[in-house]
């Protein structure tokens, strides 16, 4: 059973506009969330994290929003650049270990 | 700091064989996790090691096993390979374990093809 879901397999955005990637989870015990970017044949690259005690975290062009009541996570990229084109994964974990549950990814294409 | 390294990068095996994959974490990181990525499945957690002890295990058969050495390097073994084991195997390291979840940093992966 998929505990973390990314319901949009793909997303296309014009360069300079905002990209919004969404993620939903079912386990209310999840307390730490990560976003990764992945290119083909490479390992995921860490982008940004958020813990459940916050509802927003920013790092440069990347902002993650957490809505615990809706069990919903989103990543905003502003402004989007062609180099942002990649597959984006969200991941969630609970407790003391580092066992993360990943979504199936959203392929972002930024059109120049 | 050097990142997570994995060897080999590519591997071709036949059904029934066994395979061992290696992972060296970021210097100073003591937790190592392994994931399997197959098309359409995202990343599936295999297991996590810290201080040479398995701390968490995902829902994979006993053919998948691992170990961690005193220098935090880890190996993963798959015995009696099946066609469905063809996947990208990713290793990730974190500084600690047991103090709340921490960000994991991934290696480039080992691409395993089972024929």
PDB file of C-alpha atoms in Angstrom:
ATOM      1  CA  UNK A   1       0.000   0.000   0.000  1.00  0.00           C
ATOM      2  CA  UNK A   2       1.477   3.308  -1.133  1.00  0.00           C
ATOM      3  CA  UNK A   3       1.726   5.568   1.899  1.00  0.00           C
ATOM      4  CA  UNK A   4       3.130   8.487  -0.097  1.00  0.00           C
ATOM      5  CA  UNK A   5       1.500   9.435  -3.381  1.00  0.00           C
ATOM      6  CA  UNK A   6       2.390  11.791  -6.171  1.00  0.00           C
ATOM      7  CA  UNK A   7      -0.687  11.756  -8.352  1.00  0.00           C
ATOM      8  CA  UNK A   8       0.721  13.795 -11.225  1.00  0.00           C
ATOM      9  CA  UNK A   9       3.227  11.727 -13.212  1.00  0.00           C
ATOM     10  CA  UNK A  10       4.262  14.747 -15.244  1.00  0.00           C
ATOM     11  CA  UNK A  11       4.118  18.544 -15.290  1.00  0.00           C
ATOM     12  CA  UNK A  12       5.135  21.119 -17.917  1.00  0.00           C
ATOM     13  CA  UNK A  13       5.830  24.737 -17.042  1.00  0.00           C
ATOM     14  CA  UNK A  14       7.140  27.742 -18.947  1.00  0.00           C
ATOM     15  CA  UNK A  15      10.537  29.103 -17.944  1.00  0.00           C
ATOM     16  CA  UNK A  16      10.204  31.879 -15.363  1.00  0.00           C
ATOM     17  CA  UNK A  17       6.835  30.691 -14.093  1.00  0.00           C
ATOM     18  CA  UNK A  18       6.072  28.809 -10.875  1.00  0.00           C
ATOM     19  CA  UNK A  19       6.230  25.028 -10.705  1.00  0.00           C
ATOM     20  CA  UNK A  20       4.066  23.383  -8.051  1.00  0.00           C
ATOM     21  CA  UNK A  21       4.609  19.719  -7.303  1.00  0.00           C
ATOM     22  CA  UNK A  22       2.202  17.943  -4.988  1.00  0.00           C
ATOM     23  CA  UNK A  23       2.451  15.012  -2.632  1.00  0.00           C
ATOM     24  CA  UNK A  24      -0.130  13.333  -0.392  1.00  0.00           C
ATOM     25  CA  UNK A  25       0.449  10.893   2.438  1.00  0.00           C
ATOM     26  CA  UNK A  26      -1.768   8.618   4.482  1.00  0.00           C
ATOM     27  CA  UNK A  27       0.238   7.979   7.663  1.00  0.00           C
ATOM     28  CA  UNK A  28      -0.459  10.698  10.246  1.00  0.00           C
ATOM     29  CA  UNK A  29       2.639   9.601  12.173  1.00  0.00           C
ATOM     30  CA  UNK A  30       4.996  10.896   9.479  1.00  0.00           C
ATOM     31  CA  UNK A  31       6.990  13.746  10.984  1.00  0.00           C
ATOM     32  CA  UNK A  32       9.808  14.467   8.563  1.00  0.00           C
ATOM     33  CA  UNK A  33       9.560  15.101   4.848  1.00  0.00           C
ATOM     34  CA  UNK A  34      12.102  15.439   2.063  1.00  0.00           C
ATOM     35  CA  UNK A  35      12.103  16.446  -1.592  1.00  0.00           C
ATOM     36  CA  UNK A  36      14.619  15.047  -4.035  1.00  0.00           C
ATOM     37  CA  UNK A  37      15.448  15.774  -7.652  1.00  0.00           C
ATOM     38  CA  UNK A  38      16.620  12.947  -9.868  1.00  0.00           C
ATOM     39  CA  UNK A  39      18.196  12.779 -13.314  1.00  0.00           C
ATOM     40  CA  UNK A  40      18.260   9.505 -15.279  1.00  0.00           C
ATOM     41  CA  UNK A  41      21.010   7.085 -14.259  1.00  0.00           C
ATOM     42  CA  UNK A  42      21.895   9.179 -11.202  1.00  0.00           C
ATOM     43  CA  UNK A  43      20.993   8.962  -7.536  1.00  0.00           C
ATOM     44  CA  UNK A  44      18.441  11.396  -6.078  1.00  0.00           C
ATOM     45  CA  UNK A  45      19.815  14.789  -5.055  1.00  0.00           C
ATOM     46  CA  UNK A  46      18.458  16.268  -1.830  1.00  0.00           C
ATOM     47  CA  UNK A  47      16.609  19.566  -2.319  1.00  0.00           C
ATOM     48  CA  UNK A  48      14.785  20.606   0.819  1.00  0.00           C
ATOM     49  CA  UNK A  49      13.278  19.185   4.001  1.00  0.00           C
ATOM     50  CA  UNK A  50      10.546  20.076   6.463  1.00  0.00           C
ATOM     51  CA  UNK A  51       9.657  18.714   9.867  1.00  0.00           C
ATOM     52  CA  UNK A  52       6.097  18.412  11.097  1.00  0.00           C
ATOM     53  CA  UNK A  53       6.572  21.247  13.594  1.00  0.00           C
ATOM     54  CA  UNK A  54       6.713  23.691  10.684  1.00  0.00           C
ATOM     55  CA  UNK A  55       4.347  24.459   7.846  1.00  0.00           C
ATOM     56  CA  UNK A  56       6.835  26.129   5.507  1.00  0.00           C
ATOM     57  CA  UNK A  57      10.525  26.003   4.699  1.00  0.00           C
ATOM     58  CA  UNK A  58      12.389  28.032   2.096  1.00  0.00           C
ATOM     59  CA  UNK A  59      15.731  27.590   0.423  1.00  0.00           C
ATOM     60  CA  UNK A  60      16.419  29.936  -2.445  1.00  0.00           C
ATOM     61  CA  UNK A  61      14.006  29.243  -5.280  1.00  0.00           C
ATOM     62  CA  UNK A  62      12.552  26.227  -3.471  1.00  0.00           C
ATOM     63  CA  UNK A  63       9.784  26.383  -0.874  1.00  0.00           C
ATOM     64  CA  UNK A  64       8.060  23.416   0.719  1.00  0.00           C
ATOM     65  CA  UNK A  65       4.620  23.741   2.316  1.00  0.00           C
ATOM     66  CA  UNK A  66       3.160  21.213   4.733  1.00  0.00           C
ATOM     67  CA  UNK A  67      -0.545  20.946   5.514  1.00  0.00           C
ATOM     68  CA  UNK A  68      -0.771  18.347   8.269  1.00  0.00           C
ATOM     69  CA  UNK A  69      -4.547  18.346   8.526  1.00  0.00           C
ATOM     70  CA  UNK A  70      -4.834  17.564   4.821  1.00  0.00           C
ATOM     71  CA  UNK A  71      -1.774  15.279   4.870  1.00  0.00           C
ATOM     72  CA  UNK A  72      -0.484  17.244   1.905  1.00  0.00           C
ATOM     73  CA  UNK A  73       2.943  18.485   0.922  1.00  0.00           C
ATOM     74  CA  UNK A  74       3.886  20.738  -1.955  1.00  0.00           C
ATOM     75  CA  UNK A  75       7.114  22.003  -3.492  1.00  0.00           C
ATOM     76  CA  UNK A  76       7.145  25.402  -5.178  1.00  0.00           C
ATOM     77  CA  UNK A  77       9.940  26.356  -7.552  1.00  0.00           C
ATOM     78  CA  UNK A  78      10.077  30.043  -8.434  1.00  0.00           C
ATOM     79  CA  UNK A  79      11.180  31.007 -11.015  1.00  0.00           C
ATOM     80  CA  UNK A  80      11.411  27.746 -12.905  1.00  0.00           C
ATOM     81  CA  UNK A  81      14.511  27.214 -15.043  1.00  0.00           C
ATOM     82  CA  UNK A  82      15.211  24.678 -17.824  1.00  0.00           C
ATOM     83  CA  UNK A  83      17.837  23.047 -15.576  1.00  0.00           C
ATOM     84  CA  UNK A  84      15.037  22.172 -13.150  1.00  0.00           C
ATOM     85  CA  UNK A  85      13.737  19.610 -15.641  1.00  0.00           C
ATOM     86  CA  UNK A  86      14.018  16.288 -13.799  1.00  0.00           C
ATOM     87  CA  UNK A  87      11.947  13.795 -11.816  1.00  0.00           C
ATOM     88  CA  UNK A  88      10.999  15.014  -8.348  1.00  0.00           C
ATOM     89  CA  UNK A  89      10.323  12.644  -5.465  1.00  0.00           C
ATOM     90  CA  UNK A  90       8.800  13.387  -2.100  1.00  0.00           C
ATOM     91  CA  UNK A  91       9.619  11.166   0.862  1.00  0.00           C
ATOM     92  CA  UNK A  92       8.330  10.827   4.416  1.00  0.00           C
ATOM     93  CA  UNK A  93       9.417   9.107   7.608  1.00  0.00           C
ATOM     94  CA  UNK A  94       8.379   8.696  11.224  1.00  0.00           C
ATOM     95  CA  UNK A  95      10.068   8.031  14.485  1.00  0.00           C
ATOM     96  CA  UNK A  96      13.732   7.666  15.200  1.00  0.00           C
ATOM     97  CA  UNK A  97      14.968   5.763  12.165  1.00  0.00           C
ATOM     98  CA  UNK A  98      15.757   6.841   8.656  1.00  0.00           C
ATOM     99  CA  UNK A  99      13.285   4.599   6.817  1.00  0.00           C
ATOM    100  CA  UNK A 100      11.720   6.814   4.207  1.00  0.00           C
ATOM    101  CA  UNK A 101       8.650   6.130   2.109  1.00  0.00           C
ATOM    102  CA  UNK A 102       8.874   7.595  -1.365  1.00  0.00           C
ATOM    103  CA  UNK A 103       6.276   8.708  -3.855  1.00  0.00           C
ATOM    104  CA  UNK A 104       6.501   7.479  -7.452  1.00  0.00           C
ATOM    105  CA  UNK A 105       7.784  10.818  -8.713  1.00  0.00           C
ATOM    106  CA  UNK A 106       6.646  13.691 -10.921  1.00  0.00           C
ATOM    107  CA  UNK A 107       8.553  14.443 -14.114  1.00  0.00           C
ATOM    108  CA  UNK A 108       8.923  18.211 -14.460  1.00  0.00           C
ATOM    109  CA  UNK A 109       9.675  19.762 -17.840  1.00  0.00           C
ATOM    110  CA  UNK A 110      10.527  23.467 -17.921  1.00  0.00           C
ATOM    111  CA  UNK A 111      10.028  24.843 -21.408  1.00  0.00           C
ATOM    112  CA  UNK A 112      12.440  27.619 -22.472  1.00  0.00           C
TER     113      UNK A 112
ATOM    114  CA  UNK B   1      33.608  16.012   1.414  1.00  0.00           C
ATOM    115  CA  UNK B   2      33.283  13.100  -0.956  1.00  0.00           C
ATOM    116  CA  UNK B   3      29.751  11.899  -1.518  1.00  0.00           C
ATOM    117  CA  UNK B   4      28.303   8.439  -1.203  1.00  0.00           C
ATOM    118  CA  UNK B   5      30.069   5.997  -3.495  1.00  0.00           C
ATOM    119  CA  UNK B   6      28.676   2.738  -4.823  1.00  0.00           C
ATOM    120  CA  UNK B   7      30.406  -0.062  -6.671  1.00  0.00           C
ATOM    121  CA  UNK B   8      30.000  -1.483  -9.165  1.00  0.00           C
ATOM    122  CA  UNK B   9      27.931   0.983 -11.192  1.00  0.00           C
ATOM    123  CA  UNK B  10      26.610  -1.649 -13.584  1.00  0.00           C
ATOM    124  CA  UNK B  11      26.210  -5.366 -13.267  1.00  0.00           C
ATOM    125  CA  UNK B  12      24.774  -8.143 -15.429  1.00  0.00           C
ATOM    126  CA  UNK B  13      23.914 -11.479 -13.834  1.00  0.00           C
ATOM    127  CA  UNK B  14      21.852 -14.503 -14.748  1.00  0.00           C
ATOM    128  CA  UNK B  15      18.955 -16.017 -12.869  1.00  0.00           C
ATOM    129  CA  UNK B  16      19.989 -18.093  -9.880  1.00  0.00           C
ATOM    130  CA  UNK B  17      23.259 -16.300  -9.315  1.00  0.00           C
ATOM    131  CA  UNK B  18      24.017 -14.130  -6.317  1.00  0.00           C
ATOM    132  CA  UNK B  19      25.354 -10.592  -6.228  1.00  0.00           C
ATOM    133  CA  UNK B  20      27.063  -8.306  -3.731  1.00  0.00           C
ATOM    134  CA  UNK B  21      26.872  -4.521  -3.959  1.00  0.00           C
ATOM    135  CA  UNK B  22      29.047  -2.122  -1.988  1.00  0.00           C
ATOM    136  CA  UNK B  23      28.426   1.324  -0.520  1.00  0.00           C
ATOM    137  CA  UNK B  24      30.767   3.783   1.181  1.00  0.00           C
ATOM    138  CA  UNK B  25      28.906   6.535   3.047  1.00  0.00           C
ATOM    139  CA  UNK B  26      29.868  10.180   3.349  1.00  0.00           C
ATOM    140  CA  UNK B  27      32.778  10.520   5.756  1.00  0.00           C
ATOM    141  CA  UNK B  28      31.423  10.762   9.299  1.00  0.00           C
ATOM    142  CA  UNK B  29      28.025   9.343   8.402  1.00  0.00           C
ATOM    143  CA  UNK B  30      27.198   6.219  10.325  1.00  0.00           C
ATOM    144  CA  UNK B  31      23.757   5.248   9.067  1.00  0.00           C
ATOM    145  CA  UNK B  32      23.426   3.509   5.708  1.00  0.00           C
ATOM    146  CA  UNK B  33      20.130   2.651   4.012  1.00  0.00           C
ATOM    147  CA  UNK B  34      19.453   0.699   0.841  1.00  0.00           C
ATOM    148  CA  UNK B  35      16.615   1.228  -1.624  1.00  0.00           C
ATOM    149  CA  UNK B  36      15.437  -0.523  -4.771  1.00  0.00           C
ATOM    150  CA  UNK B  37      14.066   1.512  -7.643  1.00  0.00           C
ATOM    151  CA  UNK B  38      12.072  -0.155 -10.413  1.00  0.00           C
ATOM    152  CA  UNK B  39      10.039   1.538 -13.158  1.00  0.00           C
ATOM    153  CA  UNK B  40       6.691   2.735 -11.832  1.00  0.00           C
ATOM    154  CA  UNK B  41       7.467   1.704  -8.236  1.00  0.00           C
ATOM    155  CA  UNK B  42       9.436   4.647  -6.969  1.00  0.00           C
ATOM    156  CA  UNK B  43      12.019   3.859  -4.336  1.00  0.00           C
ATOM    157  CA  UNK B  44      11.327   0.937  -2.033  1.00  0.00           C
ATOM    158  CA  UNK B  45      13.168   0.739   1.294  1.00  0.00           C
ATOM    159  CA  UNK B  46      15.220  -2.408   1.796  1.00  0.00           C
ATOM    160  CA  UNK B  47      17.023  -1.940   5.121  1.00  0.00           C
ATOM    161  CA  UNK B  48      19.005   0.442   7.298  1.00  0.00           C
ATOM    162  CA  UNK B  49      22.223  -0.207   9.200  1.00  0.00           C
ATOM    163  CA  UNK B  50      23.791   1.726  12.042  1.00  0.00           C
ATOM    164  CA  UNK B  51      26.705   0.634  14.218  1.00  0.00           C
ATOM    165  CA  UNK B  52      26.931  -2.644  12.298  1.00  0.00           C
ATOM    166  CA  UNK B  53      23.354  -3.550  13.278  1.00  0.00           C
ATOM    167  CA  UNK B  54      20.261  -3.685  11.084  1.00  0.00           C
ATOM    168  CA  UNK B  55      17.839  -1.133  12.537  1.00  0.00           C
ATOM    169  CA  UNK B  56      14.961  -1.210  10.059  1.00  0.00           C
ATOM    170  CA  UNK B  57      13.856  -3.641   7.387  1.00  0.00           C
ATOM    171  CA  UNK B  58      11.477  -3.197   4.490  1.00  0.00           C
ATOM    172  CA  UNK B  59       9.127  -5.757   2.992  1.00  0.00           C
ATOM    173  CA  UNK B  60      11.542  -7.781   0.898  1.00  0.00           C
ATOM    174  CA  UNK B  61      12.193 -11.541   0.909  1.00  0.00           C
ATOM    175  CA  UNK B  62      15.058 -13.070   2.847  1.00  0.00           C
ATOM    176  CA  UNK B  63      17.087 -13.360  -0.381  1.00  0.00           C
ATOM    177  CA  UNK B  64      17.968  -9.716   0.254  1.00  0.00           C
ATOM    178  CA  UNK B  65      20.458  -9.219   3.043  1.00  0.00           C
ATOM    179  CA  UNK B  66      23.052  -6.727   4.106  1.00  0.00           C
ATOM    180  CA  UNK B  67      25.739  -5.921   6.555  1.00  0.00           C
ATOM    181  CA  UNK B  68      27.728  -2.980   7.815  1.00  0.00           C
ATOM    182  CA  UNK B  69      31.367  -2.867   8.774  1.00  0.00           C
ATOM    183  CA  UNK B  70      33.070  -0.994  11.598  1.00  0.00           C
ATOM    184  CA  UNK B  71      34.097   1.791   9.188  1.00  0.00           C
ATOM    185  CA  UNK B  72      30.376   2.253   8.288  1.00  0.00           C
ATOM    186  CA  UNK B  73      30.812   0.831   4.795  1.00  0.00           C
ATOM    187  CA  UNK B  74      27.941  -1.441   3.850  1.00  0.00           C
ATOM    188  CA  UNK B  75      27.311  -4.319   1.497  1.00  0.00           C
ATOM    189  CA  UNK B  76      24.057  -5.673   0.169  1.00  0.00           C
ATOM    190  CA  UNK B  77      23.643  -9.229  -1.071  1.00  0.00           C
ATOM    191  CA  UNK B  78      20.934 -10.757  -3.209  1.00  0.00           C
ATOM    192  CA  UNK B  79      20.937 -14.528  -3.512  1.00  0.00           C
ATOM    193  CA  UNK B  80      19.179 -16.696  -6.101  1.00  0.00           C
ATOM    194  CA  UNK B  81      18.561 -13.795  -8.441  1.00  0.00           C
ATOM    195  CA  UNK B  82      15.209 -13.503 -10.215  1.00  0.00           C
ATOM    196  CA  UNK B  83      14.351 -11.501 -13.333  1.00  0.00           C
ATOM    197  CA  UNK B  84      12.295  -9.132 -11.165  1.00  0.00           C
ATOM    198  CA  UNK B  85      15.392  -8.147  -9.209  1.00  0.00           C
ATOM    199  CA  UNK B  86      16.567  -6.069 -12.167  1.00  0.00           C
ATOM    200  CA  UNK B  87      16.573  -2.561 -10.777  1.00  0.00           C
ATOM    201  CA  UNK B  88      18.616   0.421  -9.702  1.00  0.00           C
ATOM    202  CA  UNK B  89      19.915  -0.180  -6.176  1.00  0.00           C
ATOM    203  CA  UNK B  90      20.557   2.998  -4.259  1.00  0.00           C
ATOM    204  CA  UNK B  91      22.491   3.513  -1.083  1.00  0.00           C
ATOM    205  CA  UNK B  92      21.937   6.544   1.155  1.00  0.00           C
ATOM    206  CA  UNK B  93      23.804   7.765   4.218  1.00  0.00           C
ATOM    207  CA  UNK B  94      22.823   9.891   7.207  1.00  0.00           C
ATOM    208  CA  UNK B  95      24.963  11.144  10.072  1.00  0.00           C
ATOM    209  CA  UNK B  96      23.115   9.446  12.917  1.00  0.00           C
ATOM    210  CA  UNK B  97      20.336   7.111  13.903  1.00  0.00           C
ATOM    211  CA  UNK B  98      17.911   7.180  16.765  1.00  0.00           C
ATOM    212  CA  UNK B  99      17.573  10.947  17.228  1.00  0.00           C
ATOM    213  CA  UNK B 100      14.724  11.573  14.841  1.00  0.00           C
ATOM    214  CA  UNK B 101      14.770  11.061  11.100  1.00  0.00           C
ATOM    215  CA  UNK B 102      17.540  12.784   9.217  1.00  0.00           C
ATOM    216  CA  UNK B 103      18.167  13.806   5.648  1.00  0.00           C
ATOM    217  CA  UNK B 104      19.585  11.010   3.545  1.00  0.00           C
ATOM    218  CA  UNK B 105      22.193  11.590   0.852  1.00  0.00           C
ATOM    219  CA  UNK B 106      22.201   9.177  -2.033  1.00  0.00           C
ATOM    220  CA  UNK B 107      24.923   7.583  -4.086  1.00  0.00           C
ATOM    221  CA  UNK B 108      24.726   7.186  -7.872  1.00  0.00           C
ATOM    222  CA  UNK B 109      23.321   3.674  -7.619  1.00  0.00           C
ATOM    223  CA  UNK B 110      24.180   0.257  -9.031  1.00  0.00           C
ATOM    224  CA  UNK B 111      22.195  -0.778 -12.094  1.00  0.00           C
ATOM    225  CA  UNK B 112      21.590  -4.545 -11.915  1.00  0.00           C
ATOM    226  CA  UNK B 113      20.300  -6.457 -14.903  1.00  0.00           C
ATOM    227  CA  UNK B 114      19.264 -10.074 -14.408  1.00  0.00           C
ATOM    228  CA  UNK B 115      19.034 -12.174 -17.581  1.00  0.00           C
TER     229      UNK B 115
END
